[in-house]
mmCIF file of C-alpha atoms in Angstrom:
data_model
loop_
_atom_site.group_PDB
_atom_site.id
_atom_site.type_symbol
_atom_site.label_atom_id
_atom_site.label_comp_id
_atom_site.label_asym_id
_atom_site.label_seq_id
_atom_site.Cartn_x
_atom_site.Cartn_y
_atom_site.Cartn_z
ATOM 1 C CA UNK X 26 -50.821 117.958 128.065
ATOM 2 C CA UNK X 27 -50.036 121.933 129.465
ATOM 3 C CA UNK X 28 -47.653 124.256 128.779
ATOM 4 C CA UNK X 29 -45.903 123.210 131.699
ATOM 5 C CA UNK X 30 -44.829 120.085 130.266
ATOM 6 C CA UNK X 31 -47.095 118.319 132.770
ATOM 7 C CA UNK X 32 -49.973 115.451 131.577
ATOM 8 C CA UNK X 33 -53.424 115.068 133.568
ATOM 9 C CA UNK X 34 -55.124 112.594 134.481
ATOM 10 C CA UNK X 35 -57.781 111.835 136.249
ATOM 11 C CA UNK X 36 -59.120 107.891 137.429
ATOM 12 C CA UNK X 37 -61.559 106.233 139.466
ATOM 13 C CA UNK X 38 -61.094 103.325 142.029
ATOM 14 C CA UNK X 39 -63.110 101.906 144.554
ATOM 15 C CA UNK X 40 -66.444 100.897 144.979
ATOM 16 C CA UNK X 41 -67.747 104.208 144.904
ATOM 17 C CA UNK X 42 -65.337 105.350 142.327
ATOM 18 C CA UNK X 43 -63.473 107.609 144.000
ATOM 19 C CA UNK X 44 -62.262 110.218 141.656
ATOM 20 C CA UNK X 45 -58.039 110.881 142.076
ATOM 21 C CA UNK X 46 -55.862 113.093 139.743
ATOM 22 C CA UNK X 47 -52.070 112.488 139.100
ATOM 23 C CA UNK X 48 -49.696 115.900 137.775
ATOM 24 C CA UNK X 49 -46.669 113.082 135.367
ATOM 25 C CA UNK X 50 -44.158 115.452 134.639
ATOM 26 C CA UNK X 51 -42.964 114.970 130.597
ATOM 27 C CA UNK X 52 -44.474 114.192 127.422
ATOM 28 C CA UNK X 53 -46.725 111.833 126.720
ATOM 29 C CA UNK X 54 -44.640 109.344 124.874
ATOM 30 C CA UNK X 55 -42.015 109.505 127.802
ATOM 31 C CA UNK X 56 -45.341 108.083 129.953
ATOM 32 C CA UNK X 57 -44.834 103.945 130.270
ATOM 33 C CA UNK X 58 -47.034 101.543 132.041
ATOM 34 C CA UNK X 59 -44.381 100.797 134.269
ATOM 35 C CA UNK X 60 -44.456 104.649 135.570
ATOM 36 C CA UNK X 61 -48.237 105.101 135.109
ATOM 37 C CA UNK X 62 -48.592 102.239 137.451
ATOM 38 C CA UNK X 63 -46.142 103.428 140.105
ATOM 39 C CA UNK X 64 -47.861 106.622 140.491
ATOM 40 C CA UNK X 65 -51.349 104.364 140.431
ATOM 41 C CA UNK X 66 -49.892 102.326 143.497
ATOM 42 C CA UNK X 67 -48.417 105.314 145.280
ATOM 43 C CA UNK X 68 -51.277 107.348 145.073
ATOM 44 C CA UNK X 69 -53.857 104.818 146.639
ATOM 45 C CA UNK X 70 -50.992 103.734 149.175
ATOM 46 C CA UNK X 71 -50.705 100.203 148.237
ATOM 47 C CA UNK X 72 -48.015 97.441 147.235
ATOM 48 C CA UNK X 73 -48.053 96.810 143.576
ATOM 49 C CA UNK X 74 -45.926 93.801 143.554
ATOM 50 C CA UNK X 75 -48.972 92.667 145.408
ATOM 51 C CA UNK X 76 -51.364 93.581 143.927
ATOM 52 C CA UNK X 77 -52.420 93.781 140.212
ATOM 53 C CA UNK X 78 -53.939 96.964 139.051
ATOM 54 C CA UNK X 79 -56.328 96.336 135.284
ATOM 55 C CA UNK X 80 -56.190 100.193 133.940
ATOM 56 C CA UNK X 81 -59.020 100.222 131.573
ATOM 57 C CA UNK X 82 -61.736 103.763 129.916
ATOM 58 C CA UNK X 83 -64.398 104.047 126.917
ATOM 59 C CA UNK X 84 -62.372 105.425 123.399
ATOM 60 C CA UNK X 85 -63.848 108.356 122.128
ATOM 61 C CA UNK X 86 -65.469 106.307 119.131
ATOM 62 C CA UNK X 87 -69.186 106.744 117.905
ATOM 63 C CA UNK X 88 -71.596 104.512 119.408
ATOM 64 C CA UNK X 89 -69.115 102.303 121.250
ATOM 65 C CA UNK X 90 -70.043 100.375 124.863
ATOM 66 C CA UNK X 91 -66.779 98.391 124.839
ATOM 67 C CA UNK X 92 -64.105 98.930 127.710
ATOM 68 C CA UNK X 93 -60.061 99.482 126.227
ATOM 69 C CA UNK X 94 -57.610 97.741 128.106
ATOM 70 C CA UNK X 95 -54.827 99.271 129.098
ATOM 71 C CA UNK X 96 -51.743 96.371 128.744
ATOM 72 C CA UNK X 97 -48.529 98.032 127.396
ATOM 73 C CA UNK X 98 -46.752 101.412 126.851
ATOM 74 C CA UNK X 99 -48.148 101.485 123.438
ATOM 75 C CA UNK X 100 -51.660 101.334 125.059
ATOM 76 C CA UNK X 101 -50.579 104.116 127.665
ATOM 77 C CA UNK X 102 -49.767 106.384 124.660
ATOM 78 C CA UNK X 103 -53.250 105.771 122.433
ATOM 79 C CA UNK X 104 -54.859 106.743 126.018
ATOM 80 C CA UNK X 105 -52.610 110.057 126.207
ATOM 81 C CA UNK X 106 -53.140 111.203 122.861
ATOM 82 C CA UNK X 107 -57.652 109.998 122.794
ATOM 83 C CA UNK X 108 -58.617 113.520 123.735
ATOM 84 C CA UNK X 109 -62.006 115.645 121.925
ATOM 85 C CA UNK X 110 -61.999 118.831 120.696
ATOM 86 C CA UNK X 111 -62.024 120.432 123.672
ATOM 87 C CA UNK X 112 -58.698 118.500 124.842
ATOM 88 C CA UNK X 113 -60.725 116.225 127.513
ATOM 89 C CA UNK X 114 -59.510 112.921 128.235
ATOM 90 C CA UNK X 115 -61.233 109.918 129.821
ATOM 91 C CA UNK X 116 -61.070 109.119 132.897
ATOM 92 C CA UNK X 117 -59.115 106.563 133.198
ATOM 93 C CA UNK X 118 -60.934 103.437 135.634
ATOM 94 C CA UNK X 119 -58.615 101.444 137.748
ATOM 95 C CA UNK X 120 -59.316 97.877 139.605
ATOM 96 C CA UNK X 121 -57.686 96.542 142.132
ATOM 97 C CA UNK X 122 -57.428 92.988 142.662
ATOM 98 C CA UNK X 123 -55.168 90.751 145.136
ATOM 99 C CA UNK X 124 -52.137 88.515 143.651
ATOM 100 C CA UNK X 125 -52.024 85.229 144.410
ATOM 101 C CA UNK X 126 -48.124 83.612 144.792
ATOM 102 C CA UNK X 127 -46.424 80.665 143.578
ATOM 103 C CA UNK X 128 -46.556 79.656 146.908
ATOM 104 C CA UNK X 129 -49.796 80.187 147.989
ATOM 105 C CA UNK X 130 -50.994 78.698 144.815
ATOM 106 C CA UNK X 131 -49.308 75.523 145.399
ATOM 107 C CA UNK X 132 -50.295 75.484 149.175
ATOM 108 C CA UNK X 133 -54.341 76.022 147.793
ATOM 109 C CA UNK X 134 -53.163 72.901 145.261
ATOM 110 C CA UNK X 135 -52.262 70.938 147.614
ATOM 111 C CA UNK X 136 -54.918 70.687 149.770
ATOM 112 C CA UNK X 137 -57.126 70.228 146.823
ATOM 113 C CA UNK X 138 -55.459 67.254 146.166
ATOM 114 C CA UNK X 139 -55.347 66.353 149.204
ATOM 115 C CA UNK X 140 -59.183 66.603 149.714
ATOM 116 C CA UNK X 141 -59.759 64.961 146.902
ATOM 117 C CA UNK X 142 -57.065 62.096 147.653
ATOM 118 C CA UNK X 143 -59.942 61.940 150.939
ATOM 119 C CA UNK X 144 -63.312 61.979 149.048
ATOM 120 C CA UNK X 145 -61.828 58.720 146.735
ATOM 121 C CA UNK X 146 -60.372 57.012 150.363
ATOM 122 C CA UNK X 147 -63.864 57.304 151.557
ATOM 123 C CA UNK X 148 -65.871 56.559 148.061
ATOM 124 C CA UNK X 149 -63.365 52.839 148.599
ATOM 125 C CA UNK X 150 -64.393 52.284 151.875
ATOM 126 C CA UNK X 151 -68.485 51.723 151.297
ATOM 127 C CA UNK X 152 -68.392 48.128 150.267
ATOM 128 C CA UNK X 153 -71.070 46.757 148.136
ATOM 129 C CA UNK X 154 -72.589 45.059 150.201
ATOM 130 C CA UNK X 155 -73.503 47.720 152.735
ATOM 131 C CA UNK X 156 -74.702 49.583 149.639
ATOM 132 C CA UNK X 157 -78.880 49.971 150.274
ATOM 133 C CA UNK X 158 -80.442 49.346 146.693
ATOM 134 C CA UNK X 159 -83.626 51.379 146.927
ATOM 135 C CA UNK X 160 -86.213 50.084 143.750
ATOM 136 C CA UNK X 161 -88.269 51.978 141.787
ATOM 137 C CA UNK X 162 -91.374 52.491 142.210
ATOM 138 C CA UNK X 163 -93.400 53.126 138.925
ATOM 139 C CA UNK X 164 -97.430 54.289 140.558
ATOM 140 C CA UNK X 165 -99.995 51.930 138.375
ATOM 141 C CA UNK X 166 -102.166 53.925 136.190
ATOM 142 C CA UNK X 167 -105.371 53.760 136.477
ATOM 143 C CA UNK X 168 -107.078 54.650 133.064
ATOM 144 C CA UNK X 169 -111.064 55.711 133.746
ATOM 145 C CA UNK X 170 -113.417 55.262 131.556
ATOM 146 C CA UNK X 171 -113.897 57.560 129.176
ATOM 147 C CA UNK X 172 -117.571 59.085 130.157
ATOM 148 C CA UNK X 173 -117.666 60.230 125.980
ATOM 149 C CA UNK X 174 -118.411 56.594 124.927
ATOM 150 C CA UNK X 175 -121.344 55.835 122.896
ATOM 151 C CA UNK X 176 -124.506 56.961 124.081
ATOM 152 C CA UNK X 177 -122.952 59.908 126.962
ATOM 153 C CA UNK X 178 -123.734 63.332 126.714
ATOM 154 C CA UNK X 179 -121.101 65.816 127.010
ATOM 155 C CA UNK X 180 -123.811 67.199 130.189
ATOM 156 C CA UNK X 181 -123.872 63.540 131.623
ATOM 157 C CA UNK X 182 -119.892 63.959 132.099
ATOM 158 C CA UNK X 183 -120.428 67.876 133.892
ATOM 159 C CA UNK X 184 -122.585 66.575 136.509
ATOM 160 C CA UNK X 185 -121.340 63.339 137.279
ATOM 161 C CA UNK X 186 -117.291 64.260 139.319
ATOM 162 C CA UNK X 187 -117.770 61.393 141.697
ATOM 163 C CA UNK X 188 -117.189 59.142 138.930
ATOM 164 C CA UNK X 189 -113.351 59.932 138.313
ATOM 165 C CA UNK X 190 -111.734 57.973 141.533
ATOM 166 C CA UNK X 191 -108.087 58.646 142.139
ATOM 167 C CA UNK X 192 -107.479 55.006 143.261
ATOM 168 C CA UNK X 193 -109.014 51.770 142.378
ATOM 169 C CA UNK X 194 -111.597 51.146 144.299
ATOM 170 C CA UNK X 195 -110.917 48.778 146.914
ATOM 171 C CA UNK X 196 -113.389 45.266 146.353
ATOM 172 C CA UNK X 197 -114.037 43.530 149.304
ATOM 173 C CA UNK X 198 -114.203 39.745 148.461
ATOM 174 C CA UNK X 199 -116.007 39.003 151.960
ATOM 175 C CA UNK X 200 -119.184 40.812 150.892
ATOM 176 C CA UNK X 201 -121.059 39.863 147.815
ATOM 177 C CA UNK X 202 -124.024 42.368 146.233
ATOM 178 C CA UNK X 203 -125.780 39.259 144.892
ATOM 179 C CA UNK X 204 -126.463 41.105 141.706
ATOM 180 C CA UNK X 205 -123.840 38.731 139.303
ATOM 181 C CA UNK X 206 -124.006 42.012 137.409
ATOM 182 C CA UNK X 207 -120.471 42.276 134.547
ATOM 183 C CA UNK X 208 -119.195 45.200 132.736
ATOM 184 C CA UNK X 209 -120.561 45.492 129.201
ATOM 185 C CA UNK X 210 -123.632 43.494 130.244
ATOM 186 C CA UNK X 211 -126.657 45.119 128.009
ATOM 187 C CA UNK X 212 -130.092 45.635 129.360
ATOM 188 C CA UNK X 213 -133.342 45.752 126.971
ATOM 189 C CA UNK X 214 -134.358 49.145 129.156
ATOM 190 C CA UNK X 215 -133.511 51.166 132.428
ATOM 191 C CA UNK X 216 -136.429 49.015 133.972
ATOM 192 C CA UNK X 217 -134.696 45.980 134.081
ATOM 193 C CA UNK X 218 -130.949 47.020 135.095
ATOM 194 C CA UNK X 219 -133.154 48.835 138.409
ATOM 195 C CA UNK X 220 -134.881 45.344 139.049
ATOM 196 C CA UNK X 221 -131.646 43.013 139.122
ATOM 197 C CA UNK X 222 -130.506 45.453 142.144
ATOM 198 C CA UNK X 223 -133.794 45.448 143.834
ATOM 199 C CA UNK X 224 -133.011 42.007 144.259
ATOM 200 C CA UNK X 225 -129.471 42.533 145.331
ATOM 201 C CA UNK X 226 -130.542 45.477 147.691
ATOM 202 C CA UNK X 227 -133.102 42.972 149.317
ATOM 203 C CA UNK X 228 -131.040 39.870 149.747
ATOM 204 C CA UNK X 229 -128.387 41.870 150.941
ATOM 205 C CA UNK X 230 -130.327 44.691 152.900
ATOM 206 C CA UNK X 231 -127.902 47.777 151.740
ATOM 207 C CA UNK X 232 -129.481 50.957 150.609
ATOM 208 C CA UNK X 233 -129.178 52.910 147.280
ATOM 209 C CA UNK X 234 -129.145 56.171 146.290
ATOM 210 C CA UNK X 235 -130.474 57.118 142.143
ATOM 211 C CA UNK X 236 -127.400 59.373 141.463
ATOM 212 C CA UNK X 237 -128.363 60.496 137.918
ATOM 213 C CA UNK X 238 -131.521 58.967 135.945
ATOM 214 C CA UNK X 239 -131.915 60.712 132.446
ATOM 215 C CA UNK X 240 -133.267 58.876 128.841
ATOM 216 C CA UNK X 241 -129.026 57.980 128.253
ATOM 217 C CA UNK X 242 -127.360 57.622 131.648
ATOM 218 C CA UNK X 243 -128.385 56.137 134.700
ATOM 219 C CA UNK X 244 -126.219 56.106 138.032
ATOM 220 C CA UNK X 245 -126.740 54.143 141.260
ATOM 221 C CA UNK X 246 -124.763 54.793 144.410
ATOM 222 C CA UNK X 247 -124.985 52.695 147.938
ATOM 223 C CA UNK X 248 -125.658 54.982 150.594
ATOM 224 C CA UNK X 249 -124.271 53.651 153.528
ATOM 225 C CA UNK X 250 -121.126 55.445 155.315
ATOM 226 C CA UNK X 251 -117.906 54.086 154.002
ATOM 227 C CA UNK X 252 -119.742 51.855 151.086
ATOM 228 C CA UNK X 253 -118.567 51.689 147.687
ATOM 229 C CA UNK X 254 -120.459 49.535 146.015
ATOM 230 C CA UNK X 255 -121.790 52.309 142.934
ATOM 231 C CA UNK X 256 -122.922 51.361 139.482
ATOM 232 C CA UNK X 257 -123.336 53.520 136.235
ATOM 233 C CA UNK X 258 -125.295 52.509 132.427
ATOM 234 C CA UNK X 259 -125.647 54.335 129.673
ATOM 235 C CA UNK X 260 -127.376 54.073 126.438
ATOM 236 C CA UNK X 261 -125.920 52.466 123.062
ATOM 237 C CA UNK X 262 -125.659 54.969 120.554
ATOM 238 C CA UNK X 263 -128.087 54.452 117.925
ATOM 239 C CA UNK X 264 -129.951 51.702 119.919
ATOM 240 C CA UNK X 265 -132.410 51.057 123.448
ATOM 241 C CA UNK X 266 -130.529 49.192 124.496
ATOM 242 C CA UNK X 267 -127.850 50.349 128.396
ATOM 243 C CA UNK X 268 -124.839 49.097 129.516
ATOM 244 C CA UNK X 269 -122.748 48.519 132.168
ATOM 245 C CA UNK X 270 -120.495 51.526 132.192
ATOM 246 C CA UNK X 271 -118.474 51.027 135.475
ATOM 247 C CA UNK X 272 -119.899 48.121 138.146
#
């Protein structure tokens, strides 16, 4: 307050935080909340009855990061009396919000009720017989044989990407290789496996390629385009016998 008994208030508003100034005559305690709101409304040329003004400021409190809101006459007095040693006061922050009248509120509520009623009515139109039931399809999990079984080595698994099929092999019931090998069937040597395969190859006129052959793993695959015939034998742990792992 200056010597003339006037109070100078700076306030910011709008997106650009434009600073405006008010010069209000009278002592601190004579300036009321309604008086301050009216003056700000006139300064901004707005209708205070149709617009809600929210006033706030940052109080001069050490390490404070929260705004203090002005809601009544006491808050106004506290704000005006809060100055620093150089008699400086915080800038007042003014936010504007449109006030929704009671009639508008009732109209909006009625519209929401109508929309809700229409939605409920539409829900009731659908009959149970019209609903399409979509069954839940559960994919069968095809668990491939782990190459880490007895007799396999880590390097064998890394060199056999073709073994891991995305889908279970499709069996053509109209074609028989004539070999009659079964899973986990055991052979004394790797040569016995090849001899039995050769008999089926010759009798059914198809060719096979050796994909891998070492003292522990023996893998054969059909050479023909689109042929999915495949055989894998591995040596048993602590034994010289070979076991059919995939066929």
